[in-house]
Tab-separated table of C-alpha atoms and ligand atoms in Angstrom:
chain	number	residue	atom	x	y	z
A	1125	UNK	CA	99.284	99.801	100.850
A	1126	UNK	CA	98.418	97.240	103.501
A	1127	UNK	CA	99.361	98.827	106.844
A	1128	UNK	CA	99.758	95.361	108.325
A	1129	UNK	CA	102.971	94.905	106.366
A	1130	UNK	CA	103.925	98.528	105.682
A	1131	UNK	CA	104.370	99.143	109.422
A	1132	UNK	CA	106.041	95.855	110.328
A	1133	UNK	CA	109.679	96.132	111.402
A	1134	UNK	CA	112.319	94.228	109.412
A	1135	UNK	CA	112.723	90.725	110.862
A	1136	UNK	CA	115.132	90.631	113.805
A	1137	UNK	CA	117.244	88.048	111.928
A	1138	UNK	CA	117.728	90.280	108.903
A	1139	UNK	CA	118.329	93.293	111.174
A	1140	UNK	CA	121.023	91.563	113.226
A	1141	UNK	CA	122.691	89.783	110.280
A	1142	UNK	CA	122.829	93.149	108.463
A	1143	UNK	CA	124.455	94.829	111.480
A	1144	UNK	CA	126.854	91.879	111.826
A	1145	UNK	CA	127.961	92.397	108.199
A	1146	UNK	CA	128.243	96.187	108.598
A	1147	UNK	CA	130.300	95.907	111.785
A	1148	UNK	CA	132.238	92.800	110.803
A	1149	UNK	CA	130.866	91.062	113.893
A	1150	UNK	CA	130.736	87.338	114.671
A	1151	UNK	CA	127.163	86.303	113.914
A	1152	UNK	CA	125.618	84.257	116.711
A	1153	UNK	CA	122.217	85.731	115.848
A	1154	UNK	CA	120.400	84.220	112.863
A	1155	UNK	CA	120.266	80.450	113.153
A	1156	UNK	CA	122.485	78.799	110.592
A	1157	UNK	CA	125.385	76.391	111.078
A	1158	UNK	CA	128.856	77.149	109.733
A	1159	UNK	CA	130.391	73.698	109.749
A	1160	UNK	CA	129.377	72.162	106.510
A	1161	UNK	CA	126.749	69.794	105.174
A	1162	UNK	CA	126.520	66.244	103.835
A	1163	UNK	CA	128.529	66.291	100.593
A	1164	UNK	CA	126.650	63.334	99.118
A	1165	UNK	CA	123.351	65.243	99.339
A	1166	UNK	CA	124.953	68.232	97.602
A	1167	UNK	CA	126.446	65.943	94.915
A	1168	UNK	CA	123.034	64.415	94.367
A	1169	UNK	CA	121.517	67.879	93.885
A	1170	UNK	CA	124.319	68.895	91.502
A	1171	UNK	CA	123.761	65.768	89.383
A	1172	UNK	CA	120.022	66.359	89.432
A	1173	UNK	CA	120.588	69.887	88.070
A	1174	UNK	CA	122.452	68.431	85.078
A	1175	UNK	CA	120.501	65.268	84.481
A	1176	UNK	CA	117.058	65.861	85.988
A	1177	UNK	CA	114.232	68.170	85.031
A	1178	UNK	CA	114.582	71.906	85.498
A	1179	UNK	CA	110.878	72.522	84.866
A	1180	UNK	CA	108.061	72.917	87.367
A	1181	UNK	CA	107.713	70.144	89.894
A	1182	UNK	CA	104.174	68.897	90.591
A	1183	UNK	CA	102.341	71.367	92.820
A	1184	UNK	CA	102.249	69.045	95.868
A	1185	UNK	CA	105.899	68.093	95.392
A	1186	UNK	CA	107.978	65.456	93.575
A	1187	UNK	CA	106.437	62.025	94.234
A	1188	UNK	CA	109.877	60.712	95.246
A	1189	UNK	CA	110.180	63.346	97.992
A	1190	UNK	CA	106.597	62.935	99.242
A	1191	UNK	CA	107.238	59.212	99.558
A	1192	UNK	CA	110.617	59.780	101.214
A	1193	UNK	CA	109.041	62.098	103.822
A	1194	UNK	CA	106.331	59.525	104.545
A	1195	UNK	CA	108.890	56.693	104.830
A	1196	UNK	CA	111.158	58.835	106.984
A	1197	UNK	CA	108.492	59.504	109.633
A	1198	UNK	CA	107.320	55.910	109.556
A	1199	UNK	CA	110.920	54.761	110.123
A	1200	UNK	CA	112.195	57.389	112.575
A	1201	UNK	CA	109.097	58.338	114.549
A	1202	UNK	CA	106.911	55.285	114.227
A	1203	UNK	CA	104.073	57.360	112.757
A	1204	UNK	CA	102.688	55.534	109.739
A	1205	UNK	CA	102.526	58.252	107.123
A	1206	UNK	CA	101.356	58.125	103.528
A	1207	UNK	CA	102.741	60.184	100.639
A	1208	UNK	CA	99.200	61.502	100.044
A	1209	UNK	CA	99.428	63.395	103.325
A	1210	UNK	CA	102.610	65.260	102.297
A	1211	UNK	CA	102.828	68.673	100.596
A	1212	UNK	CA	106.287	69.982	99.699
A	1213	UNK	CA	106.782	73.719	100.231
A	1214	UNK	CA	109.455	76.355	99.683
A	1215	UNK	CA	110.789	76.073	103.207
A	1216	UNK	CA	108.964	75.812	106.515
A	1217	UNK	CA	108.075	79.514	106.421
A	1218	UNK	CA	105.978	78.918	103.307
A	1219	UNK	CA	104.512	75.812	104.943
A	1220	UNK	CA	103.419	77.992	107.862
A	1221	UNK	CA	101.993	80.646	105.561
A	1222	UNK	CA	100.037	78.163	103.418
A	1223	UNK	CA	98.686	76.393	106.495
A	1224	UNK	CA	97.647	79.607	108.222
A	1225	UNK	CA	96.061	81.087	105.092
A	1226	UNK	CA	94.092	77.880	104.521
A	1227	UNK	CA	92.988	77.252	108.090
A	1228	UNK	CA	92.339	80.703	109.558
A	1229	UNK	CA	89.214	82.622	108.545
A	1230	UNK	CA	88.619	86.272	109.489
A	1231	UNK	CA	87.654	86.506	113.157
A	1232	UNK	CA	89.056	83.075	114.125
A	1233	UNK	CA	91.007	83.005	117.366
A	1234	UNK	CA	94.476	81.528	117.156
A	1235	UNK	CA	96.420	80.597	120.266
A	1236	UNK	CA	100.128	81.408	120.150
A	1237	UNK	CA	102.694	80.406	122.713
A	1238	UNK	CA	105.330	83.039	123.482
A	1239	UNK	CA	108.247	83.350	122.942
A	1240	UNK	CA	107.526	82.433	119.326
A	1241	UNK	CA	109.087	82.376	115.905
A	1242	UNK	CA	108.647	85.767	114.286
A	1243	UNK	CA	106.617	84.674	111.237
A	1244	UNK	CA	103.593	83.311	113.129
A	1245	UNK	CA	101.825	86.467	114.293
A	1246	UNK	CA	102.003	88.553	111.074
A	1247	UNK	CA	100.638	85.626	109.052
A	1248	UNK	CA	97.791	85.026	111.491
A	1249	UNK	CA	96.884	88.725	111.320
A	1250	UNK	CA	97.181	88.712	107.517
A	1251	UNK	CA	94.653	85.885	107.398
A	1252	UNK	CA	92.284	87.987	109.533
A	1253	UNK	CA	92.795	85.813	112.617
A	1254	UNK	CA	92.816	87.178	116.152
A	1255	UNK	CA	95.998	86.180	117.990
A	1256	UNK	CA	95.640	85.193	121.652
A	1257	UNK	CA	98.832	84.698	123.622
A	1258	UNK	CA	100.031	82.520	126.432
A	1259	UNK	CA	103.570	82.842	127.720
A	1260	UNK	CA	106.264	80.461	128.839
A	1261	UNK	CA	108.617	81.826	131.470
A	1262	UNK	CA	112.326	81.302	132.017
A	1263	UNK	CA	114.269	79.473	133.212
A	1264	UNK	CA	112.245	76.281	132.590
A	1265	UNK	CA	109.738	77.490	129.935
A	1266	UNK	CA	107.254	74.739	130.900
A	1267	UNK	CA	103.764	74.216	129.490
A	1268	UNK	CA	101.551	73.992	132.566
A	1269	UNK	CA	98.028	72.703	132.958
A	1270	UNK	CA	96.919	76.006	134.533
A	1271	UNK	CA	98.287	78.116	131.701
A	1272	UNK	CA	96.774	75.825	129.057
A	1273	UNK	CA	93.335	75.770	130.652
A	1274	UNK	CA	93.338	79.544	130.924
A	1275	UNK	CA	94.471	79.968	127.311
A	1276	UNK	CA	92.198	77.520	125.449
A	1277	UNK	CA	88.581	78.613	125.048
A	1278	UNK	CA	85.695	77.460	122.907
A	1279	UNK	CA	86.533	80.261	120.490
A	1280	UNK	CA	90.058	78.890	119.852
A	1281	UNK	CA	90.271	77.449	116.329
A	1282	UNK	CA	93.971	76.801	115.950
A	1283	UNK	CA	97.022	76.569	118.192
A	1284	UNK	CA	100.482	77.142	116.744
A	1285	UNK	CA	103.104	75.137	118.546
A	1286	UNK	CA	106.825	74.575	118.074
A	1287	UNK	CA	108.751	71.574	119.413
A	1288	UNK	CA	111.750	71.374	119.803
A	1289	UNK	CA	111.254	75.003	120.597
A	1290	UNK	CA	112.829	77.926	118.808
A	1291	UNK	CA	113.836	80.306	120.410
A	1292	UNK	CA	114.295	78.701	123.857
A	1293	UNK	CA	115.967	75.414	122.870
A	1294	UNK	CA	113.491	73.470	125.032
A	1295	UNK	CA	112.072	70.073	124.146
A	1296	UNK	CA	108.649	69.664	125.657
A	1297	UNK	CA	108.216	66.435	127.593
A	1298	UNK	CA	105.592	63.753	126.930
A	1299	UNK	CA	103.630	65.032	129.950
A	1300	UNK	CA	103.444	68.558	128.518
A	1301	UNK	CA	102.555	67.317	125.020
A	1302	UNK	CA	99.801	65.213	126.491
A	1303	UNK	CA	98.319	68.253	128.243
A	1304	UNK	CA	98.399	70.167	124.982
A	1305	UNK	CA	96.800	67.293	123.053
A	1306	UNK	CA	94.051	66.988	125.670
A	1307	UNK	CA	93.319	70.714	125.462
A	1308	UNK	CA	93.066	70.471	121.643
A	1309	UNK	CA	90.621	67.570	121.895
A	1310	UNK	CA	88.554	69.201	124.647
A	1311	UNK	CA	88.068	72.367	122.620
A	1312	UNK	CA	88.028	70.933	119.096
A	1313	UNK	CA	91.218	72.793	118.148
A	1314	UNK	CA	93.576	72.018	115.261
A	1315	UNK	CA	97.310	72.137	116.024
A	1316	UNK	CA	99.816	73.599	113.592
A	1317	UNK	CA	102.920	71.841	114.860
A	1318	UNK	CA	106.225	73.318	113.746
A	1319	UNK	CA	108.640	70.425	114.238
A	1320	UNK	CA	111.463	71.606	111.992
A	1321	UNK	CA	114.024	70.933	114.754
A	1322	UNK	CA	112.904	67.299	115.217
A	1323	UNK	CA	116.365	65.900	114.393
A	1324	UNK	CA	118.482	68.539	116.148
A	1325	UNK	CA	118.125	67.147	119.660
A	1326	UNK	CA	120.618	66.236	122.342
A	1327	UNK	CA	121.578	63.994	125.228
A	1328	UNK	CA	119.868	60.937	123.759
A	1329	UNK	CA	116.408	62.544	123.724
A	1330	UNK	CA	113.758	61.286	121.300
A	1331	UNK	CA	111.396	63.499	119.385
A	1332	UNK	CA	107.709	62.797	120.044
A	1333	UNK	CA	105.469	64.113	117.260
A	1334	UNK	CA	102.273	65.795	118.475
A	1335	UNK	CA	100.262	63.734	115.994
A	1336	UNK	CA	101.217	60.544	117.878
A	1337	UNK	CA	98.913	61.367	120.816
A	1338	UNK	CA	95.455	59.770	120.833
A	1339	UNK	CA	93.002	61.699	118.670
A	1340	UNK	CA	95.651	64.105	117.352
A	1341	UNK	CA	96.358	62.425	114.026
A	1342	UNK	CA	93.253	63.995	112.457
A	1343	UNK	CA	93.853	67.434	113.891
A	1344	UNK	CA	97.589	67.988	113.518
A	1345	UNK	CA	99.302	69.781	110.655
A	1346	UNK	CA	102.995	69.031	111.051
A	1347	UNK	CA	105.772	71.030	109.431
A	1348	UNK	CA	109.261	69.708	108.682
A	1349	UNK	CA	112.336	71.132	106.954
A	1350	UNK	CA	115.230	69.761	104.915
A	1351	UNK	CA	117.263	72.861	105.809
A	1352	UNK	CA	117.452	71.821	109.451
A	1353	UNK	CA	117.949	68.106	108.778
A	1354	UNK	CA	120.847	68.626	106.353
A	1355	UNK	CA	122.342	71.845	107.785
A	1356	UNK	CA	121.520	73.735	104.579
A	1357	UNK	CA	119.155	76.519	105.605
A	1358	UNK	CA	119.474	78.182	102.199
A	1359	UNK	CA	117.739	75.351	100.370
A	1360	UNK	CA	114.274	76.353	101.502
A	1361	UNK	CA	112.736	72.923	101.025
A	1362	UNK	CA	110.109	72.162	103.647
A	1363	UNK	CA	106.946	70.103	103.905
A	1364	UNK	CA	103.602	69.714	105.551
A	1365	UNK	CA	102.086	66.447	106.753
A	1366	UNK	CA	98.334	66.711	107.231
A	1367	UNK	CA	95.238	64.528	107.018
A	1368	UNK	CA	93.561	64.724	103.616
A	1369	UNK	CA	90.706	66.992	104.828
A	1370	UNK	CA	93.286	69.614	105.804
A	1371	UNK	CA	95.863	68.823	103.107
A	1372	UNK	CA	93.418	69.692	100.317
A	1373	UNK	CA	92.686	73.315	101.366
A	1374	UNK	CA	96.329	73.824	102.404
A	1375	UNK	CA	97.528	72.708	98.969
A	1376	UNK	CA	95.157	75.287	97.435
A	1377	UNK	CA	96.820	78.038	99.466
A	1378	UNK	CA	100.276	76.693	98.557
A	1379	UNK	CA	99.483	76.640	94.819
A	1380	UNK	CA	99.005	80.409	94.763
A	1381	UNK	CA	101.894	81.273	97.036
A	1382	UNK	CA	104.849	79.495	95.439
A	1383	UNK	CA	103.156	76.675	93.473
A	1384	UNK	CA	106.274	74.457	93.507
A	1385	UNK	CA	109.948	74.404	94.535
A	1386	UNK	CA	113.222	73.527	92.779
A	1387	UNK	CA	112.916	69.885	91.596
A	1388	UNK	CA	116.663	69.188	91.907
A	1389	UNK	CA	116.727	70.162	95.573
A	1390	UNK	CA	113.585	68.128	96.193
A	1391	UNK	CA	115.188	65.063	94.620
A	1392	UNK	CA	118.316	65.520	96.750
A	1393	UNK	CA	116.243	65.969	99.928
A	1394	UNK	CA	114.464	62.697	99.090
A	1395	UNK	CA	117.835	60.976	98.754
A	1396	UNK	CA	119.047	62.483	102.044
A	1397	UNK	CA	115.992	61.463	104.063
A	1398	UNK	CA	116.844	57.857	103.304
A	1399	UNK	CA	120.374	58.130	104.714
A	1400	UNK	CA	121.471	55.607	107.304
A	1401	UNK	CA	120.907	56.295	111.032
A	1402	UNK	CA	124.607	57.068	111.482
A	1403	UNK	CA	124.234	60.318	109.547
A	1404	UNK	CA	121.559	61.598	111.925
A	1405	UNK	CA	123.481	60.462	114.997
A	1406	UNK	CA	126.705	62.120	113.868
A	1407	UNK	CA	124.910	65.316	112.957
A	1408	UNK	CA	123.359	65.468	116.437
A	1409	UNK	CA	126.685	64.666	118.117
A	1410	UNK	CA	128.394	67.534	116.267
A	1411	UNK	CA	125.764	70.041	117.341
A	1412	UNK	CA	125.816	68.709	120.882
A	1413	UNK	CA	129.583	69.174	120.983
A	1414	UNK	CA	129.180	72.772	119.770
A	1415	UNK	CA	126.555	73.370	122.443
A	1416	UNK	CA	128.843	72.017	125.161
A	1417	UNK	CA	131.819	74.072	123.954
A	1418	UNK	CA	129.641	77.182	123.974
A	1419	UNK	CA	128.205	76.565	127.441
A	1420	UNK	CA	131.679	75.908	128.871
A	1421	UNK	CA	133.077	79.075	127.268
A	1422	UNK	CA	130.149	81.162	128.443
A	1423	UNK	CA	130.602	79.883	131.980
A	1424	UNK	CA	134.285	80.866	131.960
A	1425	UNK	CA	133.290	84.323	130.715
A	1426	UNK	CA	130.822	84.726	133.593
A	1427	UNK	CA	127.562	84.142	131.724
A	1428	UNK	CA	124.680	82.085	133.048
A	1429	UNK	CA	123.255	79.889	130.267
A	1430	UNK	CA	119.822	78.265	130.417
A	1431	UNK	CA	119.458	74.563	129.515
A	1432	UNK	CA	119.482	73.760	125.774
A	1433	UNK	CA	117.875	70.445	124.833
A	1434	UNK	CA	117.428	70.863	121.059
A	1435	UNK	CA	117.671	73.368	118.135
A	1436	UNK	CA	120.748	75.492	117.290
A	1437	UNK	CA	120.031	77.836	120.190
A	1438	UNK	CA	120.724	78.448	123.819
A	1439	UNK	CA	120.019	81.516	125.874
A	1440	UNK	CA	121.818	83.514	128.469
A	1441	UNK	CA	120.188	85.258	131.406
A	1442	UNK	CA	121.594	88.782	131.553
A	1443	UNK	CA	120.393	89.594	135.076
A	1444	UNK	CA	121.807	86.325	136.465
A	1445	UNK	CA	125.053	87.083	134.580
A	1446	UNK	CA	125.342	90.413	136.428
A	1447	UNK	CA	124.412	92.619	133.472
A	1448	UNK	CA	121.891	95.347	134.186
A	1449	UNK	CA	120.715	95.905	130.625
A	1450	UNK	CA	117.637	95.117	128.623
A	1451	UNK	CA	118.157	92.330	126.095
A	1452	UNK	CA	117.567	94.738	123.196
A	1453	UNK	CA	120.039	97.329	124.470
A	1454	UNK	CA	122.606	94.638	125.177
A	1455	UNK	CA	122.305	93.154	121.665
A	1456	UNK	CA	122.363	96.539	119.905
A	1457	UNK	CA	125.582	97.518	121.689
A	1458	UNK	CA	127.146	94.057	121.447
A	1459	UNK	CA	126.970	94.044	117.646
A	1460	UNK	CA	128.100	97.657	117.216
A	1461	UNK	CA	130.741	97.951	119.943
A	1462	UNK	CA	131.797	94.414	120.863
A	1463	UNK	CA	131.770	92.555	117.551
A	1464	UNK	CA	129.132	89.914	118.243
A	1465	UNK	CA	125.549	89.599	117.050
A	1466	UNK	CA	122.866	87.885	119.163
A	1467	UNK	CA	119.076	88.028	119.283
A	1468	UNK	CA	117.104	89.615	122.140
A	1469	UNK	CA	114.486	87.136	123.376
A	1470	UNK	CA	111.935	89.951	123.698
A	1471	UNK	CA	111.835	90.099	119.870
A	1472	UNK	CA	109.947	86.788	120.076
A	1473	UNK	CA	107.119	88.201	122.202
A	1474	UNK	CA	104.199	90.186	120.913
A	1475	UNK	CA	103.307	91.331	124.409
A	1476	UNK	CA	104.682	91.110	127.956
A	1477	UNK	CA	108.319	90.121	127.282
A	1478	UNK	CA	110.601	89.435	130.234
A	1479	UNK	CA	113.359	91.458	128.658
A	1480	UNK	CA	116.633	90.091	129.968
A	1481	UNK	CA	117.317	86.898	128.041
A	1482	UNK	CA	119.468	86.731	124.899
A	1483	UNK	CA	119.402	83.919	122.308
A	1484	UNK	CA	122.680	82.667	120.843
A	1485	UNK	CA	123.179	80.303	117.906
A	1486	UNK	CA	125.886	77.820	118.951
A	1487	UNK	CA	125.906	75.809	115.699
A	1488	UNK	CA	129.382	77.088	114.834
A	1489	UNK	CA	132.967	75.976	114.529
A	1490	UNK	CA	135.106	76.239	117.689
A	1491	UNK	CA	136.909	79.384	116.379
A	1492	UNK	CA	133.606	81.131	115.712
A	1493	UNK	CA	132.313	80.202	119.161
A	1494	UNK	CA	135.524	81.396	120.789
A	1495	UNK	CA	135.421	84.720	118.937
A	1496	UNK	CA	131.728	85.150	119.742
A	1497	UNK	CA	132.296	84.555	123.446
A	1498	UNK	CA	135.190	87.057	123.430
A	1499	UNK	CA	132.723	89.564	121.962
A	1500	UNK	CA	130.187	88.818	124.667
A	1501	UNK	CA	132.876	89.260	127.318
A	1502	UNK	CA	133.682	92.674	125.823
A	1503	UNK	CA	129.974	93.547	125.739
A	1504	UNK	CA	129.618	92.580	129.376
A	1505	UNK	CA	132.538	94.835	130.281
A	1506	UNK	CA	130.846	97.748	128.466
A	1507	UNK	CA	127.893	97.477	130.821
A	1508	UNK	CA	130.100	96.920	133.855
A	1509	UNK	CA	131.951	100.114	133.045
A	1510	UNK	CA	128.574	101.810	132.862
A	1511	UNK	CA	129.612	103.546	129.663
B	1305	LIG	N1	115.067	80.096	111.749
B	1305	LIG	C1	116.136	81.057	111.866
B	1305	LIG	C2	116.307	81.476	113.309
B	1305	LIG	O1	115.472	81.220	114.121
B	1305	LIG	C3	115.948	82.329	111.082
B	1305	LIG	C4	115.207	82.266	109.801
B	1305	LIG	C5	115.132	83.622	109.162
B	1305	LIG	O2	116.097	84.362	109.149
B	1305	LIG	N2	113.997	83.984	108.684
B	1305	LIG	O3	117.261	82.095	113.625
């Protein structure tokens, strides 16, 4: 038995979704939307099941999807991308795993920025890498020059970065991205850039890919996800965009992890990526509306929410909301006694968590949001009563 995995706790998402089911609680924990998906993309997939191939797709992905990903980034982000640079994976989590397994050798130092998505650290350790951490702090979660210069060393081989940022909902600004790019160049570091939330962004913001900074094209491995673009997290179709020197070893790791993914879903994702701009704008507007409804409701219920610029998530500050509880204790009681599941931010730290911020998924219908906020109000009262 490998103790690395045998001793790992169950992922916080599975833990909280399980408790939500057991206690019939509103689930504002695991990040998935509950207000539908583009029907034409689903119809395309259904037709492809009947009329297309149900055999293995090519290992690097269906040519039509690799081309669609390349065209999509050329069109939406002004980054000229070729289909040769694209590897299709079984979701972004597999993209992360393949990239980490291919790029991290035993003893390599990997810089991780906390709070972070829960899959990064176990995969780095599994590859034999040595995680080094730097932390962002609430309420602004900024990447500062001081923190970056202290964190990058000449032993750093890889930095894993996420923008827009899960779990905080921040979008790093061009100034912060530039500092990160400069640090990568100064120390000869490759960036694994998890950009799965690139289309779920608000208030007219524009996503800036890390690879667009001078010198970064050759040292950035970017990860994208159909699940986030089409509000269908169950599809598990993701991709990697990397320069050929990195794409070759990464594809070797991918071939022995999952080899290939469902061809019908790949074909439908290719169709969807070509949809007109209006689709992407409407999708963003719907999520933005859900965010605003949630923030307004939280305010009325006496919660202090931190700014949410992208992703399906926003966070609440328990201390500022007058709740003297740790985020873990609050979430454990909220799901069991108040009928609402949320995720404690400290679950996204390997070390040195702040401990009083809770992440909520707002990508829900108004009734779900209302019921979730009622649950949070009840949870708050539990702590007020000191019971
Ligand atoms: N990406 C989702 C989230 O952050 C969870 C994915 C998962 O459950 N593994 O909530």
